[in-house]
Every structure is written in structure tokens, then in C-alpha cells.
Amino acid sequence: MSVAMKQTVSGRASHSALAAFFCVAAVVAAGPASAGGEPLPSGTSFLTQSLQAQQSDEATNPGMLWISEGALIWQTPDGASGASCATCHGDAGTSMKGVAASYPKVYGKTGELLNLEKRINLCRTSQQNAEPYAYESDPLLALTAFIARQSLGQPINVQIDDASRAFYERGKAMFYRRQGQLNLSCAQCHEALAGKQLRGDTISYGVGNGYPAYRLEWQTLGSLHRRLRSCSYGVRARRFEFGSPEYLSLELFLAVRAQGVPVETPAIRR
Ligand code: HEC
Ligand code: HEC
């Protein structure tokens, strides 16, 4: 699945990350500093107007290809059960509306923290009797994006409860811990420096409401965990595996912090 896209190649990651990092210059007035009252601004508000327009136009948003693919997979029987997602869940526009906005979530039967990708794979293995999809594979991205699309415009609504509190605390600690050779925490960029320029990007508040997102640098759709791996790499810290407990906890913290921000999947990002 590839799309010919015009993109600017200026501002590629430089090797002197530290030097670039300290050359930050204010361009956009920073918005609210925390999720106390107002929801955080979406990453979309830091894009150029033309990218914002492309994102909101279904005819030109390249991520819509994955939404169509996801709609197709939804209807297609698979696995030993011979069932499709639709066999059990019917019309996704009804059954999946608002679902993505409530993830990640602790699965009651096992106490495991599931993001949407893991929840889909749980249905693959336990309901369809099919093989789980590989993380970051096209079918999993397509189904995840398709389900998230059914929550378009719905506010993220993820609660902390007794079952999820320990995961949340782990994610929160990771967000505020200094990491990597650059010794920077997520918060130093996504709270203190939001609105500032870094290597051609405007740093946002680090909200996951647009994922899976089409990133121009990737030339494809990618998951939130792929984006987190880029950030870990950016500060020369350890990159955890896709679907790792570390990124799942971080994803939960980010979602709680992004309470009220509307879902925008598939977002376009530089
Ligand atoms: C045989 C029936 C069956 C099939 C086939 C099936 N599911 Fe499910 N699905 C369920 C049931 C039952 C639940 C609630 C399960 C539970 O609590 O364990 C569920 C839950 C879910 C949820 C979580 C909903 C929520 O509100 O948290 C998602 C997302 C989901 N399924 C997606 C899919 C996708 C995508 C497919 C196809 C790849 C699929 N399912 C195939 C029966 C099915
Ligand atoms: C050196 C600064 C820096 C650090 C540290 C950093 N990031 Fe990022 N992050 C960026 C930049 C630059 C982008 C791309 C522009 C944007 O959307 O903010 C980005 C993007 C993101 C996005 C995607 C936002 C969107 O709307 O597409 C998320 C989520 C995110 N970061 C989370 C994190 C987390 C969690 C950590 C800590 C593990 C972290 N970042 C560490 C600079 C940083």
C-alpha cells in the first residue's frame, strides 16, 4: 500500500541532535500546560494549514486507504471459526462507535492492559480462531484505524480505576523520568517545550488521538508505539518493543492525560 506523496524533506533529523535541540525558537504561543481543565490541543493544531486541510479531506488523506482496507477485512471470514468481525459485531458504525476512545483498557478476565491492537488480536485468537496479526502489519494497522475511525470526533474517555492504577502510575513515572543520552523526559519536550521548533517539527503536547497516523517521513501509516519508538530514539534512549508493557503503560497515561481530546484517526503527521 503506497501512495505517491509530495513531501518536504527539509528538517531531517540531524546527527548533532543536542545542538539542534538547544536551537529551539518559539513560533507558536504555547497552550495550556496540563490537562487540568481544558483538553490539551491536538497535534493537528501544530501542523501547517495545508496539512490540516489534507487530513480533514477524506479524498486526499492517504490514511483513508487503510480505513477502506480495514472495512474490507471487517467483512471477511477468517480463521477456523469461519467468522468475520462483522459476523459477531455487525455494523462497525454502531458496534464500534466510541470504543477506540475508551482504550487502553484492562481486560477483566485476565487483568491485562490492552490497547486497541491487542484487543483486536484477542478477538482474532479467542473468537475467530485465527493467528494474531503481527504488530505494525498492514492488516492490523488497517483494522485499528478502521475501528478508531468509528470514534471520529469523540472525546478520549479513559478512566483510572483500581484495575488500571498500577499501569497508569508506571506510565506516568516513565513520562517524567529523564531518559537516554540526551537525558530528557517526555515532559520536558511535550510540556515545557510544546509549541517550540525542533528539527523542523513543532513540538506538540504528545497526544495520541490521531493514531494510527500517516507520517510523511514513514510514507505509510504507523501505530502510536512506532511514534513512541521514534521519540525514544530521538533522545538515544532504549526503544521498547511494539506492544511492550512499557509502551502500553505509557499509552494509558497519555490517554488519561488527553481526556476530552477528540479522536482524529487517521491523522497526518510530518
Ligand atoms: C465469534 C464472535 C466474535 C468475532 C468473530 C469477533 N469478535 Fe470481537 N468481540 C467478541 C466478544 C464476545 C467481545 C467481548 C469479549 C470479551 O469481553 O471477552 C468482543 C470484543 C471486541 C472488542 C472490544 C469492544 C469493547 O467495547 O471494548 C473489539 C475492539 C473487537 N471485539 C474487535 C473485533 C475485530 C476487529 C474482529 C475481527 C478481527 C472481531 N472482534 C471478531 C466476539 C467476536
Ligand atoms: C527531544 C524532544 C522530545 C522528547 C524527549 C520526546 N518527544 Fe515525543 N515528539 C517530539 C517531536 C519533535 C515530535 C513530532 C512533533 C509532535 O507531534 O510533537 C514528537 C511526537 C510525539 C507524539 C505524537 C504526537 C502527534 O500528535 O502526532 C507523541 C504521542 C509523543 N511524541 C510522545 C512522547 C513520549 C511519551 C515521550 C517520552 C518517552 C516523548 N514523546 C519524548 C519530541 C520529543
Short mmCIF file of C-alpha atoms and ligand atoms in Angstrom, two decimals:
data_model
loop_
_atom_site.label_atom_id
_atom_site.label_comp_id
_atom_site.label_asym_id
_atom_site.label_seq_id
_atom_site.Cartn_x
_atom_site.Cartn_y
_atom_site.Cartn_z
CA MET A 1 0.00 0.00 0.00
CA SER A 2 1.92 3.03 -1.12
CA VAL A 3 0.86 6.49 -2.03
CA ALA A 4 2.82 8.96 -4.08
CA MET A 5 3.04 11.96 -1.85
CA LYS A 6 4.75 15.24 -2.18
CA GLN A 7 6.66 15.95 0.94
CA THR A 8 9.23 18.34 2.21
CA VAL A 9 12.46 16.65 3.08
CA SER A 10 13.82 19.64 4.89
CA GLY A 11 14.43 19.31 8.59
CA ARG A 12 15.52 15.68 8.64
CA ALA A 13 16.95 14.50 11.93
CA SER A 14 20.48 15.80 12.22
CA HIS A 15 23.23 13.89 13.96
CA SER A 16 24.01 16.78 16.24
CA ALA A 17 20.72 16.33 18.00
CA LEU A 18 21.90 18.17 21.07
CA ALA A 19 22.95 21.25 19.13
CA ALA A 20 19.66 21.23 17.27
CA PHE A 21 17.82 20.72 20.47
CA PHE A 22 19.20 23.84 22.07
CA CYS A 23 18.42 25.92 18.97
CA VAL A 24 14.72 25.85 19.71
CA ALA A 25 12.83 29.01 18.83
CA ALA A 26 9.31 29.94 19.80
CA VAL A 27 6.87 30.10 16.90
CA VAL A 28 3.51 29.26 18.38
CA ALA A 29 2.26 30.52 21.68
CA ALA A 30 2.13 27.51 23.97
CA GLY A 31 -1.34 26.43 25.01
CA PRO A 32 -2.42 25.10 28.38
CA ALA A 33 0.35 23.35 30.28
CA SER A 34 -1.66 20.49 31.71
CA ALA A 35 -4.88 18.58 31.37
CA GLY A 36 -6.32 20.21 34.46
CA GLY A 37 -9.38 21.78 32.86
CA GLU A 38 -9.32 22.35 29.09
CA PRO A 39 -8.40 19.33 26.97
CA LEU A 40 -4.87 19.52 25.57
CA PRO A 41 -4.51 20.83 22.00
CA SER A 42 -4.30 18.04 19.41
CA GLY A 43 -1.08 17.59 17.44
CA THR A 44 -3.08 18.63 14.39
CA SER A 45 -3.18 22.23 15.61
CA PHE A 46 0.62 22.38 15.20
CA LEU A 47 0.52 21.35 11.52
CA THR A 48 0.58 23.74 8.58
CA GLN A 49 -2.84 24.75 7.31
CA SER A 50 -2.39 22.77 4.11
CA LEU A 51 -1.63 19.55 6.02
CA GLN A 52 -4.61 20.21 8.29
CA ALA A 53 -6.81 20.60 5.23
CA GLN A 54 -5.41 17.42 3.68
CA GLN A 55 -6.05 15.50 6.90
CA SER A 56 -9.69 16.52 7.10
CA ASP A 57 -10.41 15.79 3.43
CA GLU A 58 -11.21 12.09 3.02
CA ALA A 59 -10.38 12.28 -0.69
CA THR A 60 -6.78 13.41 -0.12
CA ASN A 61 -5.91 11.95 3.29
CA PRO A 62 -3.65 8.98 2.40
CA GLY A 63 -4.60 7.25 5.68
CA MET A 64 -8.08 6.68 4.26
CA LEU A 65 -6.63 3.83 2.16
CA TRP A 66 -6.13 1.86 5.37
CA ILE A 67 -9.65 2.70 6.52
CA SER A 68 -11.03 1.15 3.31
CA GLU A 69 -8.79 -1.86 3.76
CA GLY A 70 -9.97 -2.22 7.37
CA ALA A 71 -13.61 -2.09 6.27
CA LEU A 72 -12.90 -4.94 3.87
CA ILE A 73 -11.14 -7.09 6.49
CA TRP A 74 -14.02 -6.43 8.91
CA GLN A 75 -16.36 -8.24 6.49
CA THR A 76 -14.04 -11.08 5.52
CA PRO A 77 -14.40 -14.50 7.19
CA ASP A 78 -11.12 -15.83 8.59
CA GLY A 79 -9.70 -18.48 10.90
CA ALA A 80 -11.07 -21.87 11.91
CA SER A 81 -14.32 -20.25 13.08
CA GLY A 82 -15.12 -19.09 9.56
CA ALA A 83 -16.48 -15.92 11.15
CA SER A 84 -15.72 -12.35 10.17
CA CYS A 85 -15.59 -9.48 12.65
CA ALA A 86 -18.97 -8.45 11.26
CA THR A 87 -20.48 -11.87 11.95
CA CYS A 88 -20.37 -11.08 15.66
CA HIS A 89 -20.14 -7.29 15.77
CA GLY A 90 -22.41 -6.31 12.88
CA ASP A 91 -22.13 -2.79 11.55
CA ALA A 92 -18.95 -1.22 12.94
CA GLY A 93 -20.50 2.24 12.72
CA THR A 94 -22.82 1.15 15.52
CA SER A 95 -20.94 -1.51 17.49
CA MET A 96 -17.51 0.19 17.46
CA LYS A 97 -18.63 3.78 17.92
CA GLY A 98 -16.72 5.26 20.86
CA VAL A 99 -14.77 2.05 21.51
CA ALA A 100 -11.34 3.38 20.46
CA ALA A 101 -11.85 6.48 22.61
CA SER A 102 -12.04 4.22 25.68
CA TYR A 103 -8.72 2.36 25.09
CA PRO A 104 -6.31 1.28 26.52
CA LYS A 105 -8.38 -0.70 28.98
CA VAL A 106 -7.76 -3.51 31.46
CA TYR A 107 -9.29 -6.77 30.31
CA GLY A 108 -11.35 -8.00 33.24
CA LYS A 109 -10.81 -11.71 32.69
CA THR A 110 -7.01 -11.58 32.81
CA GLY A 111 -6.09 -8.22 34.33
CA GLU A 112 -4.01 -7.49 31.24
CA LEU A 113 -3.77 -3.97 29.85
CA LEU A 114 -4.98 -3.98 26.24
CA ASN A 115 -4.69 -1.29 23.64
CA LEU A 116 -6.86 -1.50 20.56
CA GLU A 117 -4.29 -3.53 18.63
CA LYS A 118 -4.09 -6.11 21.42
CA ARG A 119 -7.87 -6.17 21.80
CA ILE A 120 -8.26 -6.90 18.08
CA ASN A 121 -5.71 -9.69 18.27
CA LEU A 122 -7.52 -11.16 21.28
CA CYS A 123 -10.64 -11.49 19.12
CA ARG A 124 -8.52 -12.97 16.34
CA THR A 125 -7.20 -15.73 18.60
CA SER A 126 -10.07 -16.35 21.02
CA GLN A 127 -13.11 -15.66 18.83
CA GLN A 128 -12.04 -16.23 15.22
CA ASN A 129 -9.52 -18.98 15.96
CA ALA A 130 -7.09 -17.24 13.65
CA GLU A 131 -3.43 -16.27 14.02
CA PRO A 132 -2.81 -12.91 15.67
CA TYR A 133 -1.64 -10.19 13.31
CA ALA A 134 1.95 -9.02 13.66
CA TYR A 135 2.26 -5.62 15.27
CA GLU A 136 2.65 -2.91 12.65
CA SER A 137 1.44 -5.23 9.86
CA ASP A 138 -0.87 -3.65 7.30
CA PRO A 139 -3.97 -5.66 8.32
CA LEU A 140 -3.57 -4.76 12.00
CA LEU A 141 -2.97 -1.09 11.20
CA ALA A 142 -5.95 -1.14 8.85
CA LEU A 143 -8.35 -2.71 11.37
CA THR A 144 -7.09 -0.49 14.19
CA ALA A 145 -7.50 2.64 12.08
CA PHE A 146 -10.91 1.49 10.82
CA ILE A 147 -12.18 0.93 14.36
CA ALA A 148 -10.68 4.21 15.59
CA ARG A 149 -12.39 5.98 12.69
CA GLN A 150 -15.76 4.92 14.13
CA SER A 151 -14.92 7.24 17.06
CA LEU A 152 -14.06 10.22 14.86
CA GLY A 153 -14.72 13.41 16.81
CA GLN A 154 -15.49 11.57 20.04
CA PRO A 155 -13.58 12.75 23.10
CA ILE A 156 -10.97 10.42 24.54
CA ASN A 157 -12.51 8.98 27.68
CA VAL A 158 -10.15 6.70 29.59
CA GLN A 159 -10.60 6.34 33.33
CA ILE A 160 -8.21 5.23 36.02
CA ASP A 161 -9.71 2.59 38.28
CA ASP A 162 -8.36 0.03 40.72
CA ALA A 163 -7.53 -2.36 37.89
CA SER A 164 -5.60 0.18 35.84
CA ARG A 165 -3.98 2.35 38.51
CA ALA A 166 -0.66 0.49 38.68
CA PHE A 167 -0.29 0.65 34.88
CA TYR A 168 -1.13 4.34 34.93
CA GLU A 169 1.44 5.07 37.63
CA ARG A 170 4.11 3.19 35.69
CA GLY A 171 3.31 5.18 32.55
CA LYS A 172 3.31 8.44 34.42
CA ALA A 173 6.69 7.72 36.01
CA MET A 174 8.08 6.95 32.57
CA PHE A 175 6.73 10.23 31.20
CA TYR A 176 8.52 12.30 33.82
CA ARG A 177 11.75 10.26 34.02
CA ARG A 178 14.82 11.62 32.21
CA GLN A 179 15.94 9.15 29.56
CA GLY A 180 18.68 8.40 27.09
CA GLN A 181 21.97 10.04 26.24
CA LEU A 182 20.21 13.38 25.94
CA ASN A 183 18.82 12.89 29.44
CA LEU A 184 15.42 14.34 28.59
CA SER A 185 12.00 13.32 29.86
CA CYS A 186 8.90 13.16 27.66
CA ALA A 187 7.54 16.04 29.74
CA GLN A 188 10.49 18.30 29.04
CA CYS A 189 9.59 18.28 25.36
CA HIS A 190 5.83 17.72 25.41
CA GLU A 191 5.01 20.04 28.31
CA ALA A 192 7.82 22.56 28.76
CA LEU A 193 8.71 22.93 25.06
CA ALA A 194 5.31 22.44 23.40
CA GLY A 195 4.94 25.00 20.62
CA LYS A 196 8.72 25.29 20.08
CA GLN A 197 10.57 24.20 16.96
CA LEU A 198 12.78 21.13 16.95
CA ARG A 199 14.50 19.99 13.74
CA GLY A 200 11.70 21.25 11.52
CA ASP A 201 8.88 19.96 13.73
CA THR A 202 6.74 21.99 16.08
CA ILE A 203 6.67 20.08 19.36
CA SER A 204 3.11 19.20 20.36
CA TYR A 205 1.69 18.06 23.67
CA GLY A 206 2.25 14.42 22.77
CA VAL A 207 -1.38 13.40 22.37
CA GLY A 208 -2.20 10.06 20.73
CA ASN A 209 -5.63 10.99 19.36
CA GLY A 210 -4.61 10.71 15.67
CA TYR A 211 -3.12 7.21 15.69
CA PRO A 212 -2.61 5.11 13.70
CA ALA A 213 -1.39 8.13 11.73
CA TYR A 214 0.06 8.66 8.27
CA ARG A 215 3.52 10.08 8.78
CA LEU A 216 5.20 11.69 5.77
CA GLU A 217 8.63 10.61 6.98
CA TRP A 218 7.45 6.99 7.09
CA GLN A 219 5.48 7.22 3.82
CA THR A 220 2.95 4.93 5.47
CA LEU A 221 0.53 4.56 8.33
CA GLY A 222 2.10 3.79 11.71
CA SER A 223 0.97 2.99 15.22
CA LEU A 224 1.38 5.12 18.32
CA HIS A 225 4.07 2.72 19.50
CA ARG A 226 6.04 3.36 16.33
CA ARG A 227 5.88 7.10 17.13
CA LEU A 228 6.99 6.41 20.71
CA ARG A 229 9.95 4.43 19.38
CA SER A 230 10.92 7.48 17.32
CA CYS A 231 10.81 9.65 20.44
CA SER A 232 12.86 7.14 22.44
CA TYR A 233 15.37 7.04 19.61
CA GLY A 234 15.39 10.84 19.42
CA VAL A 235 16.82 11.07 22.93
CA ARG A 236 19.02 7.99 22.37
CA ALA A 237 17.09 6.00 24.95
CA ARG A 238 16.11 2.33 24.84
CA ARG A 239 13.41 1.61 22.26
CA PHE A 240 10.89 -0.85 23.67
CA GLU A 241 9.14 -3.44 21.53
CA PHE A 242 5.84 -2.72 19.80
CA GLY A 243 3.13 -3.72 22.26
CA SER A 244 5.61 -3.85 25.16
CA PRO A 245 4.34 -3.37 28.73
CA GLU A 246 6.37 -0.13 28.90
CA TYR A 247 4.69 1.50 25.89
CA LEU A 248 1.27 0.12 26.88
CA SER A 249 1.53 1.82 30.28
CA LEU A 250 2.76 4.99 28.62
CA GLU A 251 -0.13 4.81 26.16
CA LEU A 252 -2.55 4.57 29.08
CA PHE A 253 -1.00 7.58 30.80
CA LEU A 254 -1.10 9.59 27.55
CA ALA A 255 -4.78 8.73 27.04
CA VAL A 256 -5.79 9.74 30.56
CA ARG A 257 -3.79 12.95 30.15
CA ALA A 258 -5.55 13.55 26.81
CA GLN A 259 -9.01 13.22 28.32
CA GLY A 260 -11.54 15.09 26.17
CA VAL A 261 -9.38 15.46 23.05
CA PRO A 262 -11.41 14.28 20.02
CA VAL A 263 -10.26 11.22 18.06
CA GLU A 264 -8.84 12.24 14.65
CA THR A 265 -7.59 8.97 13.15
CA PRO A 266 -6.05 8.82 10.60
CA ALA A 267 -4.06 11.97 11.32
CA ILE A 268 -1.32 13.21 9.00
CA ARG A 269 1.99 13.96 10.65
CA ARG A 270 5.38 15.10 9.40
C1 HEC B 1 -17.22 -15.14 17.43
C2 HEC B 1 -17.60 -13.77 17.72
C3 HEC B 1 -16.53 -12.68 17.52
C4 HEC B 1 -15.74 -12.46 16.42
C5 HEC B 1 -15.61 -13.27 15.16
C6 HEC B 1 -15.01 -11.24 16.71
N1 HEC B 1 -15.34 -10.77 17.93
FE1 HEC B 1 -14.69 -9.04 18.79
N2 HEC B 1 -15.67 -9.47 20.49
C7 HEC B 1 -16.49 -10.57 20.68
C8 HEC B 1 -16.94 -10.59 22.06
C9 HEC B 1 -17.84 -11.66 22.66
C10 HEC B 1 -16.37 -9.45 22.68
C11 HEC B 1 -16.47 -9.05 24.18
C12 HEC B 1 -15.46 -10.02 24.66
C13 HEC B 1 -14.94 -10.20 25.98
O1 HEC B 1 -15.26 -9.49 26.91
O2 HEC B 1 -14.07 -11.10 26.05
C14 HEC B 1 -15.60 -8.77 21.67
C15 HEC B 1 -14.93 -7.58 21.87
C16 HEC B 1 -14.29 -6.83 20.87
C17 HEC B 1 -13.73 -5.52 21.03
C18 HEC B 1 -13.76 -4.67 22.30
C19 HEC B 1 -15.04 -3.88 22.37
C20 HEC B 1 -15.10 -3.00 23.60
O3 HEC B 1 -16.16 -2.37 23.79
O4 HEC B 1 -14.12 -2.92 24.38
C21 HEC B 1 -13.18 -5.16 19.83
C22 HEC B 1 -12.47 -3.86 19.51
C23 HEC B 1 -13.39 -6.26 18.92
N3 HEC B 1 -14.06 -7.26 19.59
C24 HEC B 1 -12.95 -6.30 17.62
C25 HEC B 1 -13.07 -7.41 16.80
C26 HEC B 1 -12.46 -7.49 15.50
C27 HEC B 1 -11.63 -6.41 14.83
C28 HEC B 1 -12.77 -8.71 15.00
C29 HEC B 1 -12.33 -9.32 13.68
C30 HEC B 1 -10.89 -9.43 13.51
C31 HEC B 1 -13.58 -9.41 15.99
N4 HEC B 1 -13.72 -8.57 17.06
C32 HEC B 1 -14.10 -10.66 15.84
C33 HEC B 1 -16.83 -11.50 19.72
C34 HEC B 1 -16.25 -11.62 18.47
C1 HEC B 2 13.59 15.96 22.34
C2 HEC B 2 12.18 16.22 22.45
C3 HEC B 2 11.24 15.03 22.61
C4 HEC B 2 11.22 14.11 23.63
C5 HEC B 2 12.13 14.00 24.83
C6 HEC B 2 10.08 13.25 23.35
N1 HEC B 2 9.45 13.63 22.20
FE1 HEC B 2 7.68 12.95 21.55
N2 HEC B 2 7.85 14.11 19.90
C7 HEC B 2 8.86 15.03 19.67
C8 HEC B 2 8.66 15.63 18.37
C9 HEC B 2 9.56 16.67 17.73
C10 HEC B 2 7.50 15.05 17.82
C11 HEC B 2 6.86 15.33 16.47
C12 HEC B 2 6.08 16.62 16.57
C13 HEC B 2 4.95 16.47 17.54
O1 HEC B 2 3.87 15.99 17.15
O2 HEC B 2 5.12 16.81 18.74
C14 HEC B 2 7.00 14.14 18.84
C15 HEC B 2 5.81 13.42 18.73
C16 HEC B 2 5.23 12.71 19.77
C17 HEC B 2 3.89 12.16 19.74
C18 HEC B 2 2.92 12.25 18.58
C19 HEC B 2 2.02 13.47 18.69
C20 HEC B 2 1.13 13.61 17.49
O3 HEC B 2 0.14 14.35 17.60
O4 HEC B 2 1.39 13.00 16.45
C21 HEC B 2 3.70 11.54 20.93
C22 HEC B 2 2.44 10.81 21.38
C23 HEC B 2 4.91 11.69 21.70
N3 HEC B 2 5.81 12.40 20.96
C24 HEC B 2 5.12 11.15 22.96
C25 HEC B 2 6.36 11.16 23.59
C26 HEC B 2 6.65 10.40 24.78
C27 HEC B 2 5.67 9.51 25.51
C28 HEC B 2 7.95 10.66 25.09
C29 HEC B 2 8.79 10.06 26.20
C30 HEC B 2 9.04 8.62 26.04
C31 HEC B 2 8.45 11.61 24.12
N4 HEC B 2 7.47 11.86 23.21
C32 HEC B 2 9.71 12.19 24.15
C33 HEC B 2 9.88 15.36 20.53
C34 HEC B 2 10.16 14.69 21.72
#
